[in-house]
mmCIF file of C-alpha atoms in Angstrom:
data_model
loop_
_atom_site.group_PDB
_atom_site.id
_atom_site.type_symbol
_atom_site.label_atom_id
_atom_site.label_comp_id
_atom_site.label_asym_id
_atom_site.label_seq_id
_atom_site.Cartn_x
_atom_site.Cartn_y
_atom_site.Cartn_z
ATOM 1 C CA UNK A 696 0.000 0.000 0.000
ATOM 2 C CA UNK A 697 1.491 3.297 -1.024
ATOM 3 C CA UNK A 698 1.384 6.125 1.432
ATOM 4 C CA UNK A 699 3.616 8.954 0.431
ATOM 5 C CA UNK A 700 4.880 11.460 2.941
ATOM 6 C CA UNK A 701 1.537 13.162 3.523
ATOM 7 C CA UNK A 702 -0.323 9.896 3.893
ATOM 8 C CA UNK A 703 1.245 9.312 7.289
ATOM 9 C CA UNK A 704 0.133 12.613 8.804
ATOM 10 C CA UNK A 705 -2.564 12.791 11.454
ATOM 11 C CA UNK A 706 -6.033 12.420 9.976
ATOM 12 C CA UNK A 707 -8.019 15.675 10.060
ATOM 13 C CA UNK A 708 -11.179 14.928 8.093
ATOM 14 C CA UNK A 709 -14.496 16.733 8.484
ATOM 15 C CA UNK A 710 -15.976 13.782 10.423
ATOM 16 C CA UNK A 711 -14.972 11.033 12.805
ATOM 17 C CA UNK A 712 -15.498 7.806 10.869
ATOM 18 C CA UNK A 713 -13.060 5.218 12.185
ATOM 19 C CA UNK A 714 -15.799 3.507 14.225
ATOM 20 C CA UNK A 715 -18.145 3.317 11.221
ATOM 21 C CA UNK A 716 -17.707 0.085 9.294
ATOM 22 C CA UNK A 717 -20.391 -1.719 7.290
ATOM 23 C CA UNK A 718 -20.361 -5.477 6.748
ATOM 24 C CA UNK A 719 -21.474 -6.856 3.403
ATOM 25 C CA UNK A 720 -20.188 -10.442 3.602
ATOM 26 C CA UNK A 721 -19.344 -11.706 7.116
ATOM 27 C CA UNK A 722 -15.610 -12.030 7.601
ATOM 28 C CA UNK A 723 -14.883 -11.009 4.007
ATOM 29 C CA UNK A 724 -16.220 -7.706 2.638
ATOM 30 C CA UNK A 725 -16.473 -4.417 4.543
ATOM 31 C CA UNK A 726 -17.149 -0.778 3.617
ATOM 32 C CA UNK A 727 -15.428 2.185 5.295
ATOM 33 C CA UNK A 728 -16.476 5.834 4.721
ATOM 34 C CA UNK A 729 -13.641 8.241 3.945
ATOM 35 C CA UNK A 730 -14.186 11.972 4.748
ATOM 36 C CA UNK A 731 -12.653 14.341 2.209
ATOM 37 C CA UNK A 732 -12.509 18.083 1.542
ATOM 38 C CA UNK A 733 -15.321 20.142 3.136
ATOM 39 C CA UNK A 734 -18.159 17.601 3.128
ATOM 40 C CA UNK A 735 -17.298 14.981 0.489
ATOM 41 C CA UNK A 736 -17.385 11.275 1.254
ATOM 42 C CA UNK A 737 -15.369 8.577 -0.476
ATOM 43 C CA UNK A 738 -15.614 4.886 0.308
ATOM 44 C CA UNK A 739 -13.124 2.073 0.780
ATOM 45 C CA UNK A 740 -14.407 -1.446 0.037
ATOM 46 C CA UNK A 741 -12.157 -4.104 1.537
ATOM 47 C CA UNK A 742 -12.161 -7.832 0.778
ATOM 48 C CA UNK A 743 -10.318 -10.123 3.186
ATOM 49 C CA UNK A 744 -8.999 -13.525 2.109
ATOM 50 C CA UNK A 745 -11.029 -16.627 3.040
ATOM 51 C CA UNK A 746 -10.309 -17.824 6.591
ATOM 52 C CA UNK A 747 -9.143 -21.201 5.287
ATOM 53 C CA UNK A 748 -6.825 -19.640 2.728
ATOM 54 C CA UNK A 749 -3.079 -19.239 3.096
ATOM 55 C CA UNK A 750 -3.340 -16.002 1.111
ATOM 56 C CA UNK A 751 -2.615 -12.883 3.194
ATOM 57 C CA UNK A 752 -3.366 -10.250 0.575
ATOM 58 C CA UNK A 753 -6.278 -7.856 1.113
ATOM 59 C CA UNK A 754 -7.792 -6.398 -2.063
ATOM 60 C CA UNK A 755 -9.695 -3.118 -2.104
ATOM 61 C CA UNK A 756 -11.808 -0.723 -4.158
ATOM 62 C CA UNK A 757 -12.004 3.026 -3.652
ATOM 63 C CA UNK A 758 -14.999 5.140 -4.677
ATOM 64 C CA UNK A 759 -14.696 8.868 -5.530
ATOM 65 C CA UNK A 760 -11.267 10.232 -4.652
ATOM 66 C CA UNK A 761 -11.579 13.996 -4.283
ATOM 67 C CA UNK A 762 -8.367 14.397 -2.270
ATOM 68 C CA UNK A 763 -5.646 11.743 -2.476
ATOM 69 C CA UNK A 764 -3.696 12.934 0.582
ATOM 70 C CA UNK A 765 -6.716 12.785 2.879
ATOM 71 C CA UNK A 766 -7.822 9.475 1.387
ATOM 72 C CA UNK A 767 -4.452 7.787 1.803
ATOM 73 C CA UNK A 768 -4.170 9.035 5.385
ATOM 74 C CA UNK A 769 -7.610 7.636 6.222
ATOM 75 C CA UNK A 770 -6.841 4.315 4.511
ATOM 76 C CA UNK A 771 -3.630 3.937 6.505
ATOM 77 C CA UNK A 772 -5.533 4.681 9.704
ATOM 78 C CA UNK A 773 -8.148 2.048 8.834
ATOM 79 C CA UNK A 774 -5.421 -0.503 8.133
ATOM 80 C CA UNK A 775 -3.806 0.120 11.515
ATOM 81 C CA UNK A 776 -7.088 -0.235 13.394
ATOM 82 C CA UNK A 777 -8.848 -3.049 11.531
ATOM 83 C CA UNK A 778 -6.305 -4.972 9.455
ATOM 84 C CA UNK A 779 -2.925 -4.926 11.263
ATOM 85 C CA UNK A 780 -2.341 -8.622 10.467
ATOM 86 C CA UNK A 781 -2.597 -8.058 6.723
ATOM 87 C CA UNK A 782 0.505 -6.178 5.590
ATOM 88 C CA UNK A 783 -0.176 -6.917 1.913
ATOM 89 C CA UNK A 784 -2.934 -4.421 1.051
ATOM 90 C CA UNK A 785 -3.705 -3.954 -2.654
ATOM 91 C CA UNK A 786 -5.911 -1.074 -3.771
ATOM 92 C CA UNK A 787 -6.628 -2.241 -7.314
ATOM 93 C CA UNK A 788 -9.770 -0.426 -8.478
ATOM 94 C CA UNK A 789 -11.147 3.115 -8.419
ATOM 95 C CA UNK A 790 -14.832 3.773 -9.169
ATOM 96 C CA UNK A 791 -15.965 7.302 -10.060
ATOM 97 C CA UNK A 792 -19.651 8.181 -9.800
ATOM 98 C CA UNK A 793 -19.251 11.282 -11.996
ATOM 99 C CA UNK A 794 -16.696 13.711 -13.392
ATOM 100 C CA UNK A 795 -16.892 16.672 -11.000
ATOM 101 C CA UNK A 796 -13.600 17.864 -9.549
ATOM 102 C CA UNK A 797 -14.501 17.220 -5.914
ATOM 103 C CA UNK A 798 -14.991 13.532 -6.772
ATOM 104 C CA UNK A 799 -12.050 12.990 -9.139
ATOM 105 C CA UNK A 800 -9.291 15.489 -8.262
ATOM 106 C CA UNK A 801 -7.299 12.799 -6.462
ATOM 107 C CA UNK A 802 -7.325 10.285 -9.322
ATOM 108 C CA UNK A 803 -3.909 11.234 -10.659
ATOM 109 C CA UNK A 804 -2.080 11.136 -7.351
ATOM 110 C CA UNK A 805 -3.829 7.979 -6.169
ATOM 111 C CA UNK A 806 -2.834 6.283 -9.417
ATOM 112 C CA UNK A 807 0.743 7.441 -8.871
ATOM 113 C CA UNK A 808 1.038 6.340 -5.237
ATOM 114 C CA UNK A 809 -0.827 3.027 -5.394
ATOM 115 C CA UNK A 810 1.234 0.518 -7.397
ATOM 116 C CA UNK A 811 -1.600 -2.033 -7.547
ATOM 117 C CA UNK A 812 -4.155 0.479 -8.869
ATOM 118 C CA UNK A 813 -4.813 -0.287 -12.521
ATOM 119 C CA UNK A 814 -8.534 0.109 -13.273
ATOM 120 C CA UNK A 815 -10.364 3.449 -13.058
ATOM 121 C CA UNK A 816 -14.057 3.225 -13.906
ATOM 122 C CA UNK A 817 -16.461 6.000 -14.906
ATOM 123 C CA UNK A 818 -19.515 6.643 -17.051
ATOM 124 C CA UNK A 819 -18.892 6.015 -20.744
ATOM 125 C CA UNK A 820 -19.897 9.579 -21.735
ATOM 126 C CA UNK A 821 -18.541 11.271 -18.623
ATOM 127 C CA UNK A 822 -14.864 12.050 -19.428
ATOM 128 C CA UNK A 823 -13.689 11.074 -15.946
ATOM 129 C CA UNK A 824 -9.999 12.000 -15.468
ATOM 130 C CA UNK A 825 -7.665 9.026 -16.058
ATOM 131 C CA UNK A 826 -10.606 6.686 -16.680
ATOM 132 C CA UNK A 827 -9.489 3.600 -18.619
ATOM 133 C CA UNK A 828 -12.576 1.451 -17.961
ATOM 134 C CA UNK A 829 -15.705 3.269 -19.234
ATOM 135 C CA UNK A 830 -18.961 1.601 -18.213
ATOM 136 C CA UNK A 831 -22.534 1.685 -19.470
ATOM 137 C CA UNK A 832 -25.883 1.139 -17.811
ATOM 138 C CA UNK A 833 -26.361 -2.441 -16.648
ATOM 139 C CA UNK A 834 -22.755 -3.513 -16.998
ATOM 140 C CA UNK A 835 -20.982 -5.380 -14.223
ATOM 141 C CA UNK A 836 -17.501 -4.635 -12.977
ATOM 142 C CA UNK A 837 -14.704 -7.169 -12.696
ATOM 143 C CA UNK A 838 -13.745 -6.954 -9.031
ATOM 144 C CA UNK A 839 -10.162 -7.158 -7.756
ATOM 145 C CA UNK A 840 -8.436 -10.395 -6.834
ATOM 146 C CA UNK A 841 -5.080 -11.606 -5.568
ATOM 147 C CA UNK A 842 -4.230 -15.280 -5.344
ATOM 148 C CA UNK A 843 -7.008 -17.114 -3.511
ATOM 149 C CA UNK A 844 -8.659 -13.845 -2.481
ATOM 150 C CA UNK A 845 -11.152 -13.107 -5.243
ATOM 151 C CA UNK A 846 -13.856 -10.531 -4.435
ATOM 152 C CA UNK A 847 -15.901 -11.829 -7.359
ATOM 153 C CA UNK A 848 -16.597 -14.977 -5.328
ATOM 154 C CA UNK A 849 -18.515 -13.097 -2.626
ATOM 155 C CA UNK A 850 -19.736 -9.842 -4.198
ATOM 156 C CA UNK A 851 -20.762 -8.132 -7.417
ATOM 157 C CA UNK A 852 -21.039 -4.529 -8.614
ATOM 158 C CA UNK A 853 -23.639 -3.373 -11.150
ATOM 159 C CA UNK A 854 -23.641 0.034 -12.837
ATOM 160 C CA UNK A 855 -26.919 1.982 -12.818
ATOM 161 C CA UNK A 856 -27.029 5.028 -15.109
ATOM 162 C CA UNK A 857 -28.586 8.108 -13.467
ATOM 163 C CA UNK A 858 -28.310 10.981 -15.995
ATOM 164 C CA UNK A 859 -29.335 14.102 -14.102
ATOM 165 C CA UNK A 860 -26.633 15.740 -11.982
ATOM 166 C CA UNK A 861 -24.369 14.996 -14.928
ATOM 167 C CA UNK A 862 -25.253 13.058 -18.041
ATOM 168 C CA UNK A 863 -22.819 10.276 -17.309
ATOM 169 C CA UNK A 864 -23.486 9.852 -13.587
ATOM 170 C CA UNK A 865 -23.431 6.278 -12.327
ATOM 171 C CA UNK A 866 -24.710 4.603 -9.168
ATOM 172 C CA UNK A 867 -22.668 1.545 -8.219
ATOM 173 C CA UNK A 868 -24.747 -1.277 -6.689
ATOM 174 C CA UNK A 869 -22.568 -3.516 -4.518
ATOM 175 C CA UNK A 870 -24.264 -6.813 -3.628
ATOM 176 C CA UNK A 871 -23.234 -9.853 -1.686
ATOM 177 C CA UNK A 872 -23.697 -13.278 -3.142
ATOM 178 C CA UNK A 873 -26.092 -14.637 -0.554
ATOM 179 C CA UNK A 874 -25.370 -18.301 -1.204
ATOM 180 C CA UNK A 875 -21.756 -17.924 -0.068
ATOM 181 C CA UNK A 876 -22.722 -17.996 3.604
ATOM 182 C CA UNK A 877 -25.611 -19.839 5.242
ATOM 183 C CA UNK A 878 -28.722 -17.789 6.073
ATOM 184 C CA UNK A 879 -27.243 -14.596 4.600
ATOM 185 C CA UNK A 880 -29.863 -12.554 2.701
ATOM 186 C CA UNK A 881 -29.056 -10.630 -0.450
ATOM 187 C CA UNK A 882 -28.212 -7.058 0.535
ATOM 188 C CA UNK A 883 -27.342 -4.072 -1.640
ATOM 189 C CA UNK A 884 -25.134 -1.067 -0.930
ATOM 190 C CA UNK A 885 -25.753 1.818 -3.347
ATOM 191 C CA UNK A 886 -22.949 4.335 -3.846
ATOM 192 C CA UNK A 887 -24.953 7.204 -5.245
ATOM 193 C CA UNK A 888 -22.435 10.035 -5.649
ATOM 194 C CA UNK A 889 -24.401 13.256 -6.117
ATOM 195 C CA UNK A 890 -27.488 11.614 -7.623
ATOM 196 C CA UNK A 891 -29.263 10.797 -4.374
ATOM 197 C CA UNK A 892 -28.774 12.043 -0.824
ATOM 198 C CA UNK A 893 -30.522 11.274 2.422
ATOM 199 C CA UNK A 894 -33.442 13.694 2.378
ATOM 200 C CA UNK A 895 -32.941 15.019 -1.144
ATOM 201 C CA UNK A 896 -31.167 14.822 -4.494
ATOM 202 C CA UNK A 897 -28.301 16.418 -6.376
ATOM 203 C CA UNK A 898 -28.865 19.491 -8.527
ATOM 204 C CA UNK A 899 -29.719 18.356 -12.094
ATOM 205 C CA UNK A 900 -27.028 20.459 -13.777
ATOM 206 C CA UNK A 901 -27.096 18.646 -17.123
ATOM 207 C CA UNK A 902 -30.739 17.626 -17.444
ATOM 208 C CA UNK A 903 -32.615 20.740 -18.594
ATOM 209 C CA UNK A 904 -30.521 21.905 -21.568
ATOM 210 C CA UNK A 905 -29.985 20.586 -25.056
ATOM 211 C CA UNK A 906 -26.358 20.250 -26.184
ATOM 212 C CA UNK A 907 -24.808 20.490 -29.682
ATOM 213 C CA UNK A 908 -24.382 16.719 -29.836
ATOM 214 C CA UNK A 909 -28.053 16.020 -29.100
ATOM 215 C CA UNK A 910 -30.243 14.562 -31.821
ATOM 216 C CA UNK A 911 -32.665 17.507 -32.170
ATOM 217 C CA UNK A 912 -30.175 20.322 -31.542
ATOM 218 C CA UNK A 913 -30.443 21.803 -35.051
ATOM 219 C CA UNK A 914 -34.239 21.832 -34.926
ATOM 220 C CA UNK A 915 -34.360 24.057 -31.842
ATOM 221 C CA UNK A 916 -33.539 27.666 -31.025
ATOM 222 C CA UNK A 917 -32.209 29.434 -27.938
ATOM 223 C CA UNK A 918 -35.654 29.262 -26.315
ATOM 224 C CA UNK A 919 -36.690 25.680 -27.043
ATOM 225 C CA UNK A 920 -33.297 24.280 -26.044
ATOM 226 C CA UNK A 921 -34.237 24.911 -22.429
ATOM 227 C CA UNK A 922 -36.449 22.032 -21.290
ATOM 228 C CA UNK A 923 -38.820 23.245 -18.585
ATOM 229 C CA UNK A 924 -39.118 20.922 -15.587
ATOM 230 C CA UNK A 925 -36.705 18.488 -17.196
ATOM 231 C CA UNK A 926 -34.456 18.810 -14.153
ATOM 232 C CA UNK A 927 -37.077 17.725 -11.624
ATOM 233 C CA UNK A 928 -38.348 15.036 -13.970
ATOM 234 C CA UNK A 929 -34.832 13.671 -14.464
ATOM 235 C CA UNK A 930 -34.301 13.454 -10.696
ATOM 236 C CA UNK A 931 -37.442 11.423 -10.218
ATOM 237 C CA UNK A 932 -36.700 9.283 -13.246
ATOM 238 C CA UNK A 933 -33.330 8.424 -11.661
ATOM 239 C CA UNK A 934 -35.006 7.680 -8.342
ATOM 240 C CA UNK A 935 -37.365 5.257 -10.102
ATOM 241 C CA UNK A 936 -34.392 3.557 -11.735
ATOM 242 C CA UNK A 937 -32.710 3.164 -8.356
ATOM 243 C CA UNK A 938 -35.917 1.839 -6.759
ATOM 244 C CA UNK A 939 -36.517 -0.742 -9.466
ATOM 245 C CA UNK A 940 -32.921 -1.896 -9.784
ATOM 246 C CA UNK A 941 -31.711 -1.666 -6.205
ATOM 247 C CA UNK A 942 -32.901 -5.057 -4.987
ATOM 248 C CA UNK A 943 -31.589 -7.018 -7.928
ATOM 249 C CA UNK A 944 -33.090 -9.963 -9.771
ATOM 250 C CA UNK A 945 -32.298 -12.321 -6.877
ATOM 251 C CA UNK A 946 -34.844 -10.644 -4.595
ATOM 252 C CA UNK A 947 -37.564 -10.579 -7.247
ATOM 253 C CA UNK A 948 -37.081 -14.313 -7.772
ATOM 254 C CA UNK A 949 -37.189 -14.827 -4.011
ATOM 255 C CA UNK A 950 -40.390 -12.725 -3.566
ATOM 256 C CA UNK A 951 -42.451 -12.798 -6.778
ATOM 257 C CA UNK A 952 -45.043 -10.105 -7.309
ATOM 258 C CA UNK A 953 -48.685 -11.205 -7.651
ATOM 259 C CA UNK A 954 -50.332 -8.661 -9.932
ATOM 260 C CA UNK A 955 -53.804 -9.733 -8.795
ATOM 261 C CA UNK A 956 -53.162 -8.679 -5.204
ATOM 262 C CA UNK A 957 -54.188 -5.312 -3.814
ATOM 263 C CA UNK A 958 -50.571 -4.387 -3.106
ATOM 264 C CA UNK A 959 -49.335 -1.250 -1.373
ATOM 265 C CA UNK A 960 -46.203 0.114 -3.067
ATOM 266 C CA UNK A 961 -44.333 0.592 0.212
ATOM 267 C CA UNK A 962 -45.393 -2.750 1.723
ATOM 268 C CA UNK A 963 -44.302 -4.722 -1.336
ATOM 269 C CA UNK A 964 -40.794 -3.286 -1.342
ATOM 270 C CA UNK A 965 -40.326 -2.875 2.418
ATOM 271 C CA UNK A 966 -38.582 -6.215 2.859
ATOM 272 C CA UNK A 967 -36.179 -5.472 0.008
ATOM 273 C CA UNK A 968 -35.640 -1.863 1.024
ATOM 274 C CA UNK A 969 -34.544 -2.842 4.509
ATOM 275 C CA UNK A 970 -31.714 -4.674 2.787
ATOM 276 C CA UNK A 971 -30.666 -1.632 0.718
ATOM 277 C CA UNK A 972 -28.364 1.007 2.175
ATOM 278 C CA UNK A 973 -27.495 4.299 0.469
ATOM 279 C CA UNK A 974 -23.998 5.755 0.605
ATOM 280 C CA UNK A 975 -24.120 9.320 -0.824
ATOM 281 C CA UNK A 976 -21.171 11.421 -1.927
ATOM 282 C CA UNK A 977 -21.734 14.323 0.509
ATOM 283 C CA UNK A 978 -22.701 14.950 4.120
ATOM 284 C CA UNK A 979 -25.759 17.079 3.334
ATOM 285 C CA UNK A 980 -28.410 15.374 5.475
ATOM 286 C CA UNK A 981 -28.955 18.056 8.112
ATOM 287 C CA UNK A 982 -29.276 20.866 5.551
ATOM 288 C CA UNK A 983 -31.612 18.890 3.311
ATOM 289 C CA UNK A 984 -33.857 17.906 6.196
ATOM 290 C CA UNK A 985 -33.957 21.509 7.407
ATOM 291 C CA UNK A 986 -35.236 22.652 3.998
ATOM 292 C CA UNK A 987 -38.300 20.471 4.395
ATOM 293 C CA UNK A 988 -39.417 22.521 7.395
ATOM 294 C CA UNK A 989 -38.612 25.933 5.912
ATOM 295 C CA UNK A 990 -41.796 27.616 4.585
ATOM 296 C CA UNK A 991 -39.716 30.068 2.541
ATOM 297 C CA UNK A 992 -38.318 27.281 0.336
ATOM 298 C CA UNK A 993 -40.627 26.641 -2.662
ATOM 299 C CA UNK A 994 -42.008 23.099 -2.898
ATOM 300 C CA UNK A 995 -40.152 22.094 0.261
ATOM 301 C CA UNK A 996 -41.480 23.740 3.419
ATOM 302 C CA UNK A 997 -45.053 23.031 4.476
ATOM 303 C CA UNK A 998 -47.433 20.528 2.958
ATOM 304 C CA UNK A 999 -47.299 18.315 6.018
ATOM 305 C CA UNK A 1000 -51.082 18.419 6.471
ATOM 306 C CA UNK A 1001 -51.393 16.227 3.377
ATOM 307 C CA UNK A 1002 -49.165 13.520 4.863
ATOM 308 C CA UNK A 1003 -49.683 11.031 7.694
ATOM 309 C CA UNK A 1004 -48.399 12.265 11.081
ATOM 310 C CA UNK A 1005 -45.969 9.331 11.248
ATOM 311 C CA UNK A 1006 -44.081 10.648 8.213
ATOM 312 C CA UNK A 1007 -43.835 14.118 9.737
ATOM 313 C CA UNK A 1008 -42.406 12.682 12.960
ATOM 314 C CA UNK A 1009 -39.967 10.447 11.063
ATOM 315 C CA UNK A 1010 -38.668 13.461 9.133
ATOM 316 C CA UNK A 1011 -38.505 15.667 12.231
ATOM 317 C CA UNK A 1012 -36.652 12.965 14.163
ATOM 318 C CA UNK A 1013 -34.163 12.541 11.324
ATOM 319 C CA UNK A 1014 -33.590 16.303 11.236
ATOM 320 C CA UNK A 1015 -32.977 16.664 14.981
ATOM 321 C CA UNK A 1016 -30.708 13.614 15.200
ATOM 322 C CA UNK A 1017 -28.555 14.638 12.250
ATOM 323 C CA UNK A 1018 -28.340 18.254 13.388
ATOM 324 C CA UNK A 1019 -27.175 17.161 16.833
ATOM 325 C CA UNK A 1020 -24.520 14.861 15.405
ATOM 326 C CA UNK A 1021 -23.201 17.580 13.073
ATOM 327 C CA UNK A 1022 -23.075 20.437 15.611
ATOM 328 C CA UNK A 1023 -20.864 18.734 18.199
ATOM 329 C CA UNK A 1024 -17.104 19.565 18.200
ATOM 330 C CA UNK A 1025 -15.401 18.591 14.951
ATOM 331 C CA UNK A 1026 -13.427 15.694 16.435
ATOM 332 C CA UNK A 1027 -16.700 14.057 17.526
ATOM 333 C CA UNK A 1028 -18.865 14.671 14.458
ATOM 334 C CA UNK A 1029 -20.370 11.454 13.154
ATOM 335 C CA UNK A 1030 -21.487 11.049 9.570
ATOM 336 C CA UNK A 1031 -25.236 10.913 9.053
ATOM 337 C CA UNK A 1032 -25.406 10.508 5.270
ATOM 338 C CA UNK A 1033 -25.900 6.732 5.315
ATOM 339 C CA UNK A 1034 -29.514 5.610 5.260
ATOM 340 C CA UNK A 1035 -31.779 2.759 4.220
ATOM 341 C CA UNK A 1036 -33.954 2.926 1.149
ATOM 342 C CA UNK A 1037 -36.923 2.065 3.354
ATOM 343 C CA UNK A 1038 -36.308 5.205 5.415
ATOM 344 C CA UNK A 1039 -35.864 7.384 2.329
ATOM 345 C CA UNK A 1040 -39.319 6.431 1.069
ATOM 346 C CA UNK A 1041 -40.650 8.345 4.070
ATOM 347 C CA UNK A 1042 -38.223 11.218 4.639
ATOM 348 C CA UNK A 1043 -37.141 12.085 1.096
ATOM 349 C CA UNK A 1044 -39.597 14.474 -0.653
ATOM 350 C CA UNK A 1045 -38.766 13.049 -4.093
ATOM 351 C CA UNK A 1046 -39.499 9.531 -2.876
ATOM 352 C CA UNK A 1047 -42.752 10.661 -1.258
ATOM 353 C CA UNK A 1048 -43.807 12.294 -4.510
ATOM 354 C CA UNK A 1049 -43.053 9.124 -6.465
ATOM 355 C CA UNK A 1050 -44.909 6.976 -3.973
ATOM 356 C CA UNK A 1051 -47.982 9.226 -4.091
ATOM 357 C CA UNK A 1052 -48.108 9.261 -7.885
ATOM 358 C CA UNK A 1053 -47.430 5.537 -8.061
ATOM 359 C CA UNK A 1054 -50.357 4.855 -5.747
ATOM 360 C CA UNK A 1055 -52.604 7.106 -7.860
ATOM 361 C CA UNK A 1056 -51.567 5.250 -10.998
ATOM 362 C CA UNK A 1057 -52.173 1.843 -9.430
ATOM 363 C CA UNK A 1058 -55.575 3.001 -8.202
ATOM 364 C CA UNK A 1059 -56.499 4.201 -11.711
ATOM 365 C CA UNK A 1060 -55.351 0.944 -13.299
ATOM 366 C CA UNK A 1061 -57.265 -1.044 -10.698
ATOM 367 C CA UNK A 1062 -60.460 0.910 -11.437
ATOM 368 C CA UNK A 1063 -59.993 0.395 -15.145
ATOM 369 C CA UNK A 1064 -59.371 -3.325 -14.635
ATOM 370 C CA UNK A 1065 -62.374 -3.823 -12.344
ATOM 371 C CA UNK A 1066 -64.913 -1.691 -14.208
ATOM 372 C CA UNK A 1067 -63.681 -0.558 -17.613
ATOM 373 C CA UNK A 1068 -61.999 -3.660 -18.979
ATOM 374 C CA UNK A 1069 -64.790 -6.166 -18.364
ATOM 375 C CA UNK A 1070 -66.149 -8.009 -21.327
ATOM 376 C CA UNK A 1071 -69.612 -6.852 -22.329
#
């Protein structure tokens, strides 16, 4: 593991994260958050060798390197605390959710200081710095391996295209292979970059304008090239994509959907959504939750009278908890960005909007099926 001179300095990130570790595959695959810059979050995915193996090498993936010095310092700290008996630590893969500087500025230095790093992934149309492995929607990533330690045996990563914040943005869906350990359910960790946050979404910078390379560019003028409401629509389209794809085909095979049942959208997915965790690219939770209670913010503050009281209290609780954790002294600040998809269906205004419209659509289809589609 490369470190460089600055990598050995005392860690001074924006949050205390060393105690936060997420288990994907027991004894094998773990996820560590890495604080960077002002409020960015990168992630280190570690795969330990099988207990019965003589292999001592640990292989790893990094997601979104905005600052290489901070990232390397945090990685070295994690190694000292969690993996002191594994001196051979190979960071082989870097995944980039999108091209913005605060998520890719460290690519060059990380590539220089990590001798095992060879594959840098990014959206195929995204122009990610130093990307040599462009990926498209639905493609899977070849995970790192060393000797008998092959991450592909216990996990998989699928790319989900979410064109909104940028046109080439990608959500990486990390899943365990549930059959590798007895009684282990399929779980999914979504690394969402700036596409989806706890309590909100990223600004759709590249969703509401036509560009010279677009198909209908020549047919439009300076007025029609601006697509009204395309930004909001693109956010919710990406949220739908994440909802549908997050659980994976394994869960749908495990829990088939009966179209004849009177199914509630939330109830049907609740079991799957408890198994889905979101790992956003920024620590924005407190600010985004605060906006929901601010009456001066259009389409955000107010509107609670139209929602069940339980949702209001869930959102208020999330706001107060995150605000408390982010206003303590810097050395004690705990990240609050991580959340379950089940929780987001209640506290995220975009998810609530989708759920409401989905229920209206299902109700309309049910009425049509029961009364309008009967044979005469």
